[in-house]
C-alpha cells in the first residue's frame, strides 16, 4: 500500500508539473506585437517612399539645371581653329550680330563678352596669321558693338520670342511654357536642346527673310532712283537741244529777214514768175528691167 500510495502521490505531483509546462497564450500581447511590427514596416515603407520622391525630384532639378546651363553654351563648333573662324566670318553676310558671335538673343551680357573674348583669341591680327584676319576681327568687333545697343537687342529679342512661339505651336506646346512645363511634356535635356536648335533655326530664317525683304526694298529704291536720274538727264538733254536750236535760229534770223525783204522787192518790181496756172506736163515713167519682170509675174498670177 505504501508503494501504491507513493505512486499516487507521484502521479499527483506529475500533473501539476505538466500544467506548469503548458501555459495559455497571451493574445493581447501578440496583438500588440503584431501592431508594432506592422507600424514599423509602414514607417519603413513611408521613409522609402519619401526617399524615392526626393531622389526623383533631385534628378528632375538636375535636368533643369543642365538645360539652363546648356542654353549659355556657344552655338559654334568648339573644334574650329583660327582659319575656320576667319573663313566663317568673311564668307557670308550675317542677318544679325548674334549670329556673328554664335549666341542666341536670350544670351546675357556676360555670355556675349565671354564669346567675344573666346573668338578674339583665334582671329586677333596679332595672333592669327591669316591674311584676312583684320577684316574678320573688324566684323566681330562691329557685331559686338551693335549687340550692346538696346534697340538692336530688343528687336532681335522680339524675333526670338516670335520664333519660339512658332516652334512651340508646331509641337503642341503653349507659348508661355517654361522649362518645367517642357519636362512635364516629355522634353528632357536632349529634347530641349533639339528644340532650342529648332528655335534658333527658325529665328535665323525669320531674320533672313527680313534681310531679303530689306535688300529687295533697297534694290527697288536704287532702281527707282536710277530711273529718275535717267529721266532727268533725258529732260535736261532735250532742253539743251532745244536751247541750241533756238540759238541757231536766232543766229540766222537776220539772213532770213533779208531774204524775205529781197523777195518782197522782187514782187514789187514784178520780177517774180508765178507758175500757179501752168499746165501739168506728163512724163513717161521709167522702169528698170527688174521692175518690169516683177510686173510680168504679178500679171500672170492675176490671170490664174
PDB file of C-alpha atoms in Angstrom, residues 21 24 26 31 84 124 175 218 254 270 285:
ATOM      1  CA  UNK A  21       4.813  23.395 -18.698  1.00  0.00           C
ATOM      2  CA  UNK A  24      -2.263  29.712 -22.338  1.00  0.00           C
ATOM      3  CA  UNK A  26      -1.456  35.996 -24.139  1.00  0.00           C
ATOM      4  CA  UNK A  31      -1.802  41.703 -30.933  1.00  0.00           C
ATOM      5  CA  UNK A  84      37.935  78.291 -89.629  1.00  0.00           C
ATOM      6  CA  UNK A 124      43.057  88.727 -83.470  1.00  0.00           C
ATOM      7  CA  UNK A 175       3.594  79.684 -75.872  1.00  0.00           C
ATOM      8  CA  UNK A 218      16.849  98.807-101.214  1.00  0.00           C
ATOM      9  CA  UNK A 254      18.970 138.386-139.970  1.00  0.00           C
ATOM     10  CA  UNK A 270       7.283 142.148-160.938  1.00  0.00           C
ATOM     11  CA  UNK A 285       7.545 106.553-166.096  1.00  0.00           C
TER      12      UNK A 285
END
